[in-house]
GROMACS .gro file of N, CA and C in nm:
model
  240
    1MET      N    1  -2.026   1.388  -2.033
    1MET     CA    2  -1.900   1.432  -1.945
    1MET      C    3  -2.015   1.482  -1.803
    2ILE      N    4  -1.919   1.375  -1.722
    2ILE     CA    5  -1.996   1.424  -1.558
    2ILE      C    6  -1.907   1.566  -1.506
    3SER      N    7  -1.961   1.631  -1.439
    3SER     CA    8  -1.864   1.755  -1.374
    3SER      C    9  -1.769   1.735  -1.262
    4LEU      N   10  -1.680   1.850  -1.294
    4LEU     CA   11  -1.636   1.829  -1.143
    4LEU      C   12  -1.732   1.832  -1.027
    5ALA      N   13  -1.786   1.892  -0.999
    5ALA     CA   14  -1.843   1.846  -0.826
    5ALA      C   15  -1.927   1.705  -0.818
    6THR      N   16  -1.955   1.705  -0.915
    6THR     CA   17  -2.068   1.516  -0.937
    6THR      C   18  -1.981   1.397  -0.897
    7GLN      N   19  -1.828   1.432  -0.975
    7GLN     CA   20  -1.695   1.350  -0.984
    7GLN      C   21  -1.706   1.300  -0.816
    8LEU      N   22  -1.656   1.451  -0.780
    8LEU     CA   23  -1.623   1.430  -0.614
    8LEU      C   24  -1.705   1.407  -0.580
    9SER      N   25  -1.860   1.483  -0.583
    9SER     CA   26  -1.917   1.423  -0.463
    9SER      C   27  -1.935   1.268  -0.484
   10ILE      N   28  -1.891   1.222  -0.524
   10ILE     CA   29  -1.906   1.017  -0.537
   10ILE      C   30  -1.728   0.990  -0.499
   11ILE      N   31  -1.672   1.015  -0.558
   11ILE     CA   32  -1.552   0.992  -0.492
   11ILE      C   33  -1.488   0.993  -0.325
   12VAL      N   34  -1.521   1.110  -0.330
   12VAL     CA   35  -1.477   1.127  -0.185
   12VAL      C   36  -1.547   1.043  -0.050
   13PRO      N   37  -1.664   1.083  -0.086
   13PRO     CA   38  -1.742   0.937   0.039
   13PRO      C   39  -1.687   0.793   0.018
   14MET      N   40  -1.654   0.736  -0.102
   14MET     CA   41  -1.610   0.625  -0.093
   14MET      C   42  -1.491   0.668  -0.065
   15MET      N   43  -1.378   0.709  -0.080
   15MET     CA   44  -1.296   0.734  -0.037
   15MET      C   45  -1.257   0.711   0.127
   16LEU      N   46  -1.353   0.780   0.187
   16LEU     CA   47  -1.378   0.822   0.286
   16LEU      C   48  -1.372   0.703   0.378
   17LEU      N   49  -1.502   0.607   0.293
   17LEU     CA   50  -1.515   0.467   0.338
   17LEU      C   51  -1.404   0.390   0.330
   18PHE      N   52  -1.336   0.350   0.204
   18PHE     CA   53  -1.206   0.243   0.180
   18PHE      C   54  -1.122   0.361   0.299
   19GLN      N   55  -1.080   0.491   0.367
   19GLN     CA   56  -0.980   0.455   0.450
   19GLN      C   57  -1.057   0.409   0.606
   20THR      N   58  -1.161   0.425   0.606
   20THR     CA   59  -1.206   0.355   0.789
   20THR      C   60  -1.194   0.206   0.725
   21PHE      N   61  -1.195   0.129   0.661
   21PHE     CA   62  -1.126  -0.023   0.658
   21PHE      C   63  -1.022  -0.003   0.654
   22ILE      N   64  -0.960   0.091   0.598
   22ILE     CA   65  -0.749   0.045   0.602
   22ILE      C   66  -0.718   0.097   0.718
   23LEU      N   67  -0.797   0.205   0.835
   23LEU     CA   68  -0.766   0.231   0.936
   23LEU      C   69  -0.830   0.150   1.036
   24GLU      N   70  -0.942   0.129   1.108
   24GLU     CA   71  -1.057   0.057   1.187
   24GLU      C   72  -1.029  -0.053   1.180
   25PHE      N   73  -1.016  -0.118   1.070
   25PHE     CA   74  -1.096  -0.265   1.058
   25PHE      C   75  -0.958  -0.367   0.989
   26GLY      N   76  -0.802  -0.279   1.044
   26GLY     CA   77  -0.649  -0.385   1.019
   26GLY      C   78  -0.707  -0.419   0.896
   27ALA      N   79  -0.691  -0.324   0.784
   27ALA     CA   80  -0.674  -0.358   0.624
   27ALA      C   81  -0.536  -0.330   0.641
   28MET      N   82  -0.500  -0.248   0.725
   28MET     CA   83  -0.321  -0.181   0.668
   28MET      C   84  -0.255  -0.279   0.737
   29GLU      N   85  -0.280  -0.295   0.863
   29GLU     CA   86  -0.190  -0.461   0.881
   29GLU      C   87  -0.180  -0.580   0.783
   30PHE      N   88  -0.288  -0.596   0.746
   30PHE     CA   89  -0.284  -0.719   0.617
   30PHE      C   90  -0.244  -0.668   0.534
   31LEU      N   91  -0.255  -0.596   0.425
   31LEU     CA   92  -0.183  -0.523   0.331
   31LEU      C   93  -0.035  -0.500   0.412
   32GLY      N   94  -0.011  -0.448   0.526
   32GLY     CA   95   0.130  -0.488   0.538
   32GLY      C   96   0.185  -0.580   0.562
   33GLU      N   97   0.140  -0.716   0.632
   33GLU     CA   98   0.235  -0.842   0.598
   33GLU      C   99   0.244  -0.898   0.468
   34PHE      N  100   0.224  -0.796   0.293
   34PHE     CA  101   0.214  -0.856   0.188
   34PHE      C  102   0.336  -0.773   0.129
   35ILE      N  103   0.301  -0.615   0.176
   35ILE     CA  104   0.436  -0.565   0.156
   35ILE      C  105   0.579  -0.617   0.188
   36GLY      N  106   0.549  -0.664   0.357
   36GLY     CA  107   0.716  -0.701   0.427
   36GLY      C  108   0.747  -0.799   0.382
   37VAL      N  109   0.666  -0.873   0.267
   37VAL     CA  110   0.782  -1.001   0.213
   37VAL      C  111   0.849  -0.886   0.123
   38ILE      N  112   0.802  -0.833   0.068
   38ILE     CA  113   0.878  -0.738  -0.029
   38ILE      C  114   1.053  -0.650   0.022
   39VAL      N  115   0.926  -0.564   0.121
   39VAL     CA  116   1.035  -0.457   0.211
   39VAL      C  117   1.156  -0.562   0.322
   40ARG      N  118   1.138  -0.639   0.355
   40ARG     CA  119   1.169  -0.751   0.500
   40ARG      C  120   1.328  -0.739   0.389
   41PRO      N  121   1.346  -0.856   0.317
   41PRO     CA  122   1.468  -0.866   0.277
   41PRO      C  123   1.562  -0.748   0.202
   42LEU      N  124   1.450  -0.590   0.105
   42LEU     CA  125   1.506  -0.526   0.048
   42LEU      C  126   1.559  -0.428   0.154
   43PHE      N  127   1.540  -0.385   0.261
   43PHE     CA  128   1.559  -0.283   0.289
   43PHE      C  129   1.552  -0.355   0.465
   44LYS      N  130   1.582  -0.486   0.511
   44LYS     CA  131   1.549  -0.552   0.665
   44LYS      C  132   1.565  -0.458   0.748
   45THR      N  133   1.390  -0.477   0.705
   45THR     CA  134   1.310  -0.421   0.814
   45THR      C  135   1.216  -0.516   0.849
   46SER      N  136   1.122  -0.435   0.970
   46SER     CA  137   1.008  -0.589   1.017
   46SER      C  138   0.932  -0.572   0.929
   47GLU      N  139   0.799  -0.597   0.948
   47GLU     CA  140   0.645  -0.582   0.920
   47GLU      C  141   0.624  -0.501   1.004
   48ILE      N  142   0.640  -0.415   1.105
   48ILE     CA  143   0.567  -0.365   1.151
   48ILE      C  144   0.600  -0.159   1.097
   49CYS      N  145   0.728  -0.168   0.997
   49CYS     CA  146   0.783  -0.082   0.923
   49CYS      C  147   0.726  -0.074   0.792
   50ALA      N  148   0.686  -0.247   0.726
   50ALA     CA  149   0.618  -0.207   0.621
   50ALA      C  150   0.526  -0.197   0.595
   51THR      N  151   0.411  -0.148   0.750
   51THR     CA  152   0.267  -0.063   0.777
   51THR      C  153   0.283   0.029   0.807
   52SER      N  154   0.420   0.068   0.838
   52SER     CA  155   0.462   0.237   0.824
   52SER      C  156   0.528   0.283   0.718
   53ILE      N  157   0.559   0.233   0.631
   53ILE     CA  158   0.603   0.228   0.502
   53ILE      C  159   0.448   0.241   0.426
   54LEU      N  160   0.340   0.200   0.444
   54LEU     CA  161   0.228   0.153   0.386
   54LEU      C  162   0.109   0.335   0.401
   55SER      N  163   0.151   0.284   0.489
   55SER     CA  164   0.083   0.395   0.553
   55SER      C  165   0.154   0.554   0.472
   56ALA      N  166   0.236   0.622   0.446
   56ALA     CA  167   0.334   0.706   0.428
   56ALA      C  168   0.234   0.715   0.270
   57TRP      N  169   0.264   0.577   0.159
   57TRP     CA  170   0.216   0.598   0.067
   57TRP      C  171   0.109   0.631   0.054
   58VAL      N  172  -0.017   0.593   0.101
   58VAL     CA  173  -0.132   0.534   0.154
   58VAL      C  174  -0.221   0.697   0.141
   59GLY      N  175  -0.154   0.766   0.325
   59GLY     CA  176  -0.218   0.836   0.351
   59GLY      C  177  -0.171   0.968   0.340
   60PRO      N  178  -0.224   1.065   0.444
   60PRO     CA  179  -0.138   1.181   0.446
   60PRO      C  180   0.052   1.193   0.574
   61GLY      N  181   0.065   1.268   0.459
   61GLY     CA  182   0.242   1.295   0.522
   61GLY      C  183   0.238   1.311   0.639
   62ASN      N  184   0.165   1.427   0.694
   62ASN     CA  185   0.192   1.407   0.871
   62ASN      C  186   0.126   1.338   0.961
   63ALA      N  187   0.026   1.246   0.924
   63ALA     CA  188  -0.039   1.100   0.992
   63ALA      C  189   0.120   1.022   0.997
   64ALA      N  190   0.174   1.003   0.863
   64ALA     CA  191   0.299   0.919   0.858
   64ALA      C  192   0.385   0.931   0.903
   65ILE      N  193   0.396   1.065   0.943
   65ILE     CA  194   0.553   1.117   1.032
   65ILE      C  195   0.476   1.062   1.200
   66MET      N  196   0.321   1.143   1.228
   66MET     CA  197   0.331   1.125   1.343
   66MET      C  198   0.298   0.966   1.366
   67GLY      N  199   0.279   0.906   1.276
   67GLY     CA  200   0.276   0.713   1.363
   67GLY      C  201   0.434   0.647   1.353
   68THR      N  202   0.463   0.707   1.262
   68THR     CA  203   0.614   0.695   1.274
   68THR      C  204   0.735   0.707   1.358
   69LYS      N  205   0.678   0.814   1.414
   69LYS     CA  206   0.740   0.888   1.551
   69LYS      C  207   0.694   0.820   1.682
   70GLU      N  208   0.552   0.777   1.671
   70GLU     CA  209   0.497   0.737   1.773
   70GLU      C  210   0.558   0.610   1.797
   71LEU      N  211   0.606   0.489   1.708
   71LEU     CA  212   0.647   0.350   1.683
   71LEU      C  213   0.796   0.406   1.725
   72PHE      N  214   0.864   0.474   1.670
   72PHE     CA  215   0.982   0.521   1.732
   72PHE      C  216   0.989   0.505   1.898
   73GLU      N  217   0.942   0.589   1.948
   73GLU     CA  218   0.923   0.609   2.097
   73GLU      C  219   0.840   0.522   2.178
   74GLN      N  220   0.842   0.424   2.116
   74GLN     CA  221   0.772   0.299   2.162
   74GLN      C  222   0.883   0.192   2.173
   75GLY      N  223   0.944   0.211   2.065
   75GLY     CA  224   1.080   0.107   2.067
   75GLY      C  225   1.058   0.012   1.930
   76TYR      N  226   0.964   0.032   1.845
   76TYR     CA  227   0.956  -0.029   1.725
   76TYR      C  228   1.107   0.004   1.661
   77PHE      N  229   1.134   0.106   1.621
   77PHE     CA  230   1.261   0.144   1.568
   77PHE      C  231   1.349   0.195   1.627
   78THR      N  232   1.494   0.218   1.576
   78THR     CA  233   1.576   0.238   1.621
   78THR      C  234   1.657   0.297   1.624
   79MET      N  235   1.755   0.394   1.617
   79MET     CA  236   1.866   0.483   1.553
   79MET      C  237   1.989   0.384   1.417
   80LYS      N  238   1.984   0.288   1.436
   80LYS     CA  239   2.032   0.195   1.379
   80LYS      C  240   1.946   0.204   1.240
   0.00000   0.00000   0.00000
């Protein structure tokens, strides 16, 4: 069995690299397009909302709240 410290030293750098691809290279938008196919008819929302939902599931909650607030202020979301 591998110790906890060894497991974390392997997993954390891999997740940081994966997070870089998600946030910086457009993987989040790419996955949002696929999730949008499910989200649009289910919740009657746009693909950008699907990207926001995906970021809430994948990333930290505070970042998702701040991102959703920014999208709301830019006019992508409404109170409806």
